[in-house]
mmCIF file of C-alpha atoms in Angstrom:
data_model
loop_
_atom_site.group_PDB
_atom_site.id
_atom_site.type_symbol
_atom_site.label_atom_id
_atom_site.label_comp_id
_atom_site.label_asym_id
_atom_site.label_seq_id
_atom_site.Cartn_x
_atom_site.Cartn_y
_atom_site.Cartn_z
ATOM 1 C CA MET S 1460 234.676 9.690 91.682
ATOM 2 C CA LEU S 1461 233.068 8.387 88.522
ATOM 3 C CA ARG S 1462 234.511 11.267 86.514
ATOM 4 C CA SER S 1463 238.079 10.711 87.685
ATOM 5 C CA SER S 1464 237.914 7.009 86.942
ATOM 6 C CA MET S 1465 236.829 7.689 83.349
ATOM 7 C CA ARG S 1466 239.673 10.067 82.525
ATOM 8 C CA PRO S 1467 242.348 7.409 82.039
ATOM 9 C CA ILE S 1468 240.073 5.542 79.627
ATOM 10 C CA PHE S 1469 239.660 8.425 77.171
ATOM 11 C CA PRO S 1470 243.364 8.923 76.373
ATOM 12 C CA SER S 1471 243.865 5.198 75.903
ATOM 13 C CA LEU S 1472 240.831 5.006 73.569
ATOM 14 C CA LEU S 1473 242.151 7.964 71.599
ATOM 15 C CA ALA S 1474 245.594 6.374 71.353
ATOM 16 C CA GLY S 1475 244.029 3.104 70.207
ATOM 17 C CA ALA S 1476 241.964 4.878 67.554
ATOM 18 C CA LEU S 1477 245.021 6.709 66.243
ATOM 19 C CA ALA S 1478 247.040 3.487 66.134
ATOM 20 C CA CYS S 1479 244.219 1.767 64.229
ATOM 21 C CA ALA S 1480 244.018 4.650 61.754
ATOM 22 C CA ALA S 1481 247.761 4.521 61.170
ATOM 23 C CA THR S 1482 247.649 0.749 60.623
ATOM 24 C CA CYS S 1483 244.670 0.952 58.260
ATOM 25 C CA ALA S 1484 246.410 3.639 56.205
ATOM 26 C CA THR S 1485 249.324 1.300 55.539
ATOM 27 C CA LEU S 1486 247.216 -1.711 54.507
ATOM 28 C CA PRO S 1487 247.043 -2.425 50.778
ATOM 29 C CA ALA S 1488 243.819 -1.413 49.092
ATOM 30 C CA THR S 1489 241.364 -4.085 48.045
ATOM 31 C CA ALA S 1490 242.004 -5.193 44.484
ATOM 32 C CA ALA S 1491 239.632 -3.646 41.994
ATOM 33 C CA ALA S 1492 237.673 -5.768 39.567
ATOM 34 C CA GLU S 1493 239.335 -6.418 36.243
ATOM 35 C CA PRO S 1494 238.098 -3.955 33.630
ATOM 36 C CA LEU S 1495 235.980 -5.306 30.846
ATOM 37 C CA THR S 1496 238.060 -6.115 27.777
ATOM 38 C CA PRO S 1497 236.965 -7.257 24.311
ATOM 39 C CA ILE S 1498 238.086 -10.783 25.213
ATOM 40 C CA SER S 1499 236.252 -10.871 28.539
ATOM 41 C CA PHE S 1500 233.147 -9.398 26.890
ATOM 42 C CA GLN S 1501 233.189 -12.135 24.240
ATOM 43 C CA ALA S 1502 233.475 -14.688 27.068
ATOM 44 C CA ALA S 1503 230.470 -13.040 28.736
ATOM 45 C CA LEU S 1504 228.441 -13.349 25.531
ATOM 46 C CA ALA S 1505 229.419 -17.018 25.177
ATOM 47 C CA ALA S 1506 228.416 -17.644 28.803
ATOM 48 C CA ALA S 1507 225.095 -15.902 28.144
ATOM 49 C CA LYS S 1508 224.386 -18.196 25.191
ATOM 50 C CA ASP S 1509 225.294 -21.280 27.245
ATOM 51 C CA TYR S 1510 223.027 -20.001 30.026
ATOM 52 C CA ALA S 1511 220.205 -19.539 27.512
ATOM 53 C CA ALA S 1512 220.667 -23.114 26.247
ATOM 54 C CA ASP S 1513 220.589 -24.433 29.821
ATOM 55 C CA ARG S 1514 217.461 -22.416 30.671
ATOM 56 C CA THR S 1515 215.814 -23.617 27.458
ATOM 57 C CA LEU S 1516 216.423 -27.210 28.508
ATOM 58 C CA VAL S 1517 215.109 -26.574 32.025
ATOM 59 C CA PHE S 1518 212.003 -24.823 30.713
ATOM 60 C CA TYR S 1519 211.347 -27.674 28.306
ATOM 61 C CA CYS S 1520 211.813 -30.334 30.965
ATOM 62 C CA LEU S 1521 209.585 -28.505 33.449
ATOM 63 C CA ARG S 1522 206.961 -27.343 30.935
ATOM 64 C CA LYS S 1523 204.294 -29.647 32.399
ATOM 65 C CA ASN S 1524 204.881 -28.440 35.950
ATOM 66 C CA ALA S 1525 202.031 -25.923 36.346
ATOM 67 C CA GLU S 1526 203.505 -24.513 39.557
ATOM 68 C CA MET S 1527 206.775 -23.653 37.820
ATOM 69 C CA LEU S 1528 205.342 -21.934 34.734
ATOM 70 C CA PRO S 1529 204.700 -18.499 36.312
ATOM 71 C CA PHE S 1530 208.300 -18.325 37.526
ATOM 72 C CA THR S 1531 210.149 -19.117 34.303
ATOM 73 C CA TYR S 1532 210.050 -15.559 32.952
ATOM 74 C CA MET S 1533 210.850 -14.112 36.358
ATOM 75 C CA ILE S 1534 213.899 -16.379 36.721
ATOM 76 C CA VAL S 1535 215.350 -15.187 33.412
ATOM 77 C CA HIS S 1536 214.561 -11.558 34.216
ATOM 78 C CA PHE S 1537 216.197 -11.539 37.650
ATOM 79 C CA GLU S 1538 219.209 -13.603 36.642
ATOM 80 C CA LEU S 1539 219.813 -11.401 33.594
ATOM 81 C CA GLN S 1540 219.516 -8.317 35.793
ATOM 82 C CA ASP S 1541 222.122 -9.687 38.229
ATOM 83 C CA ALA S 1542 224.526 -10.342 35.342
ATOM 84 C CA LEU S 1543 223.965 -6.849 33.943
ATOM 85 C CA VAL S 1544 224.793 -5.315 37.321
ATOM 86 C CA LYS S 1545 228.110 -7.166 37.323
ATOM 87 C CA LEU S 1546 228.824 -6.251 33.697
ATOM 88 C CA LYS S 1547 228.087 -2.571 34.356
ATOM 89 C CA GLY S 1548 230.339 -2.685 37.419
ATOM 90 C CA ALA S 1549 233.149 -3.844 35.128
ATOM 91 C CA GLY S 1550 232.654 -0.822 32.873
ATOM 92 C CA SER S 1551 230.297 -1.994 30.144
ATOM 93 C CA ASN S 1552 228.510 0.494 27.935
ATOM 94 C CA ALA S 1553 224.865 0.572 26.840
ATOM 95 C CA GLN S 1554 225.578 -1.308 23.600
ATOM 96 C CA GLN S 1555 227.354 -4.135 25.461
ATOM 97 C CA ASN S 1556 224.486 -4.333 27.950
ATOM 98 C CA ALA S 1557 222.027 -4.631 25.068
ATOM 99 C CA GLN S 1558 224.156 -7.331 23.416
ATOM 100 C CA LEU S 1559 224.160 -9.341 26.630
ATOM 101 C CA ALA S 1560 220.380 -9.035 26.979
ATOM 102 C CA GLN S 1561 219.944 -10.087 23.344
ATOM 103 C CA ALA S 1562 222.269 -13.076 23.813
ATOM 104 C CA VAL S 1563 220.048 -14.327 26.610
ATOM 105 C CA LEU S 1564 216.573 -13.273 25.512
ATOM 106 C CA GLY S 1565 217.167 -14.107 21.852
ATOM 107 C CA ASN S 1566 218.210 -17.660 22.693
ATOM 108 C CA VAL S 1567 215.979 -18.739 25.587
ATOM 109 C CA ARG S 1568 212.991 -20.699 24.361
ATOM 110 C CA PHE S 1569 209.758 -21.346 26.206
ATOM 111 C CA PHE S 1570 207.486 -24.257 25.349
ATOM 112 C CA PRO S 1571 203.760 -24.903 25.489
ATOM 113 C CA THR S 1572 202.809 -27.800 27.735
ATOM 114 C CA ALA S 1573 201.857 -30.054 24.821
ATOM 115 C CA THR S 1574 205.206 -29.665 23.025
ATOM 116 C CA ASP S 1575 207.174 -32.859 22.407
ATOM 117 C CA GLU S 1576 210.707 -32.651 21.046
ATOM 118 C CA PRO S 1577 212.491 -36.025 21.131
ATOM 119 C CA ARG S 1578 216.018 -34.531 21.296
ATOM 120 C CA LEU S 1579 215.153 -32.329 24.282
ATOM 121 C CA GLU S 1580 213.216 -35.165 25.906
ATOM 122 C CA ALA S 1581 216.304 -37.375 25.672
ATOM 123 C CA ASP S 1582 218.447 -34.590 27.203
ATOM 124 C CA CYS S 1583 215.962 -34.215 30.069
ATOM 125 C CA LYS S 1584 216.262 -37.879 30.922
ATOM 126 C CA ALA S 1585 220.017 -38.204 30.335
ATOM 127 C CA ARG S 1586 220.818 -35.230 32.568
ATOM 128 C CA ASP S 1587 217.981 -35.907 35.049
ATOM 129 C CA VAL S 1588 217.107 -32.224 34.748
ATOM 130 C CA GLU S 1589 213.951 -32.194 36.840
ATOM 131 C CA GLN S 1590 215.590 -33.750 39.910
ATOM 132 C CA ASN S 1591 218.961 -32.039 39.531
ATOM 133 C CA TYR S 1592 217.463 -28.592 38.946
ATOM 134 C CA TYR S 1593 215.673 -28.671 42.289
ATOM 135 C CA ARG S 1594 218.841 -29.971 43.973
ATOM 136 C CA PHE S 1595 220.921 -27.172 42.393
ATOM 137 C CA GLN S 1596 223.145 -29.685 40.589
ATOM 138 C CA GLY S 1597 224.395 -29.373 37.032
ATOM 139 C CA SER S 1598 225.272 -26.377 34.894
ATOM 140 C CA PHE S 1599 221.607 -25.670 34.196
ATOM 141 C CA SER S 1600 221.115 -24.730 37.868
ATOM 142 C CA VAL S 1601 223.816 -22.041 37.922
ATOM 143 C CA PRO S 1602 222.584 -18.445 37.502
ATOM 144 C CA LEU S 1603 224.322 -16.376 34.826
ATOM 145 C CA ALA S 1604 225.931 -14.005 37.347
ATOM 146 C CA LEU S 1605 227.645 -16.962 39.043
ATOM 147 C CA ARG S 1606 229.176 -18.364 35.859
ATOM 148 C CA PRO S 1607 232.602 -17.417 34.542
ATOM 149 C CA PRO S 1608 233.456 -14.665 33.653
ATOM 150 C CA PHE S 1609 230.628 -12.997 35.609
ATOM 151 C CA LYS S 1610 231.555 -14.564 38.922
ATOM 152 C CA GLU S 1611 234.949 -12.818 38.728
ATOM 153 C CA LEU S 1612 233.311 -9.423 38.166
ATOM 154 C CA THR S 1613 232.247 -7.321 41.127
ATOM 155 C CA PRO S 1614 229.164 -5.125 41.001
#
């Protein structure tokens, strides 16, 4: 009895699977990421330099926070890695990857605790960096891979 009641189910499942396959074959393919162009690569380098300036400000403003100090290098490392994954997915070559790393690492500055720079101190206060960084507000809280043009690239 159990066997005879299951027979009508199999043909209907097979028919449903075939109908699904036919429908899926006619659906448009997912759009591929835009290939990396000289213009988009230059935009990526500019974004990397802006990111480095934002991280420099954050690291200056948080330089006296002993709990944060061990994470500053790790933050730059992981966020740069995420951006490189997206850049490589868009077709970058080894030289472009190196240029991106240099744009970030060559421009991020780290500060000893005792450092006092009046211009950066004024920026810290004007942009309320310490509070806004922990609230994920402001450009200085956005990882490189989530900034244009990286956010449009797919890994």
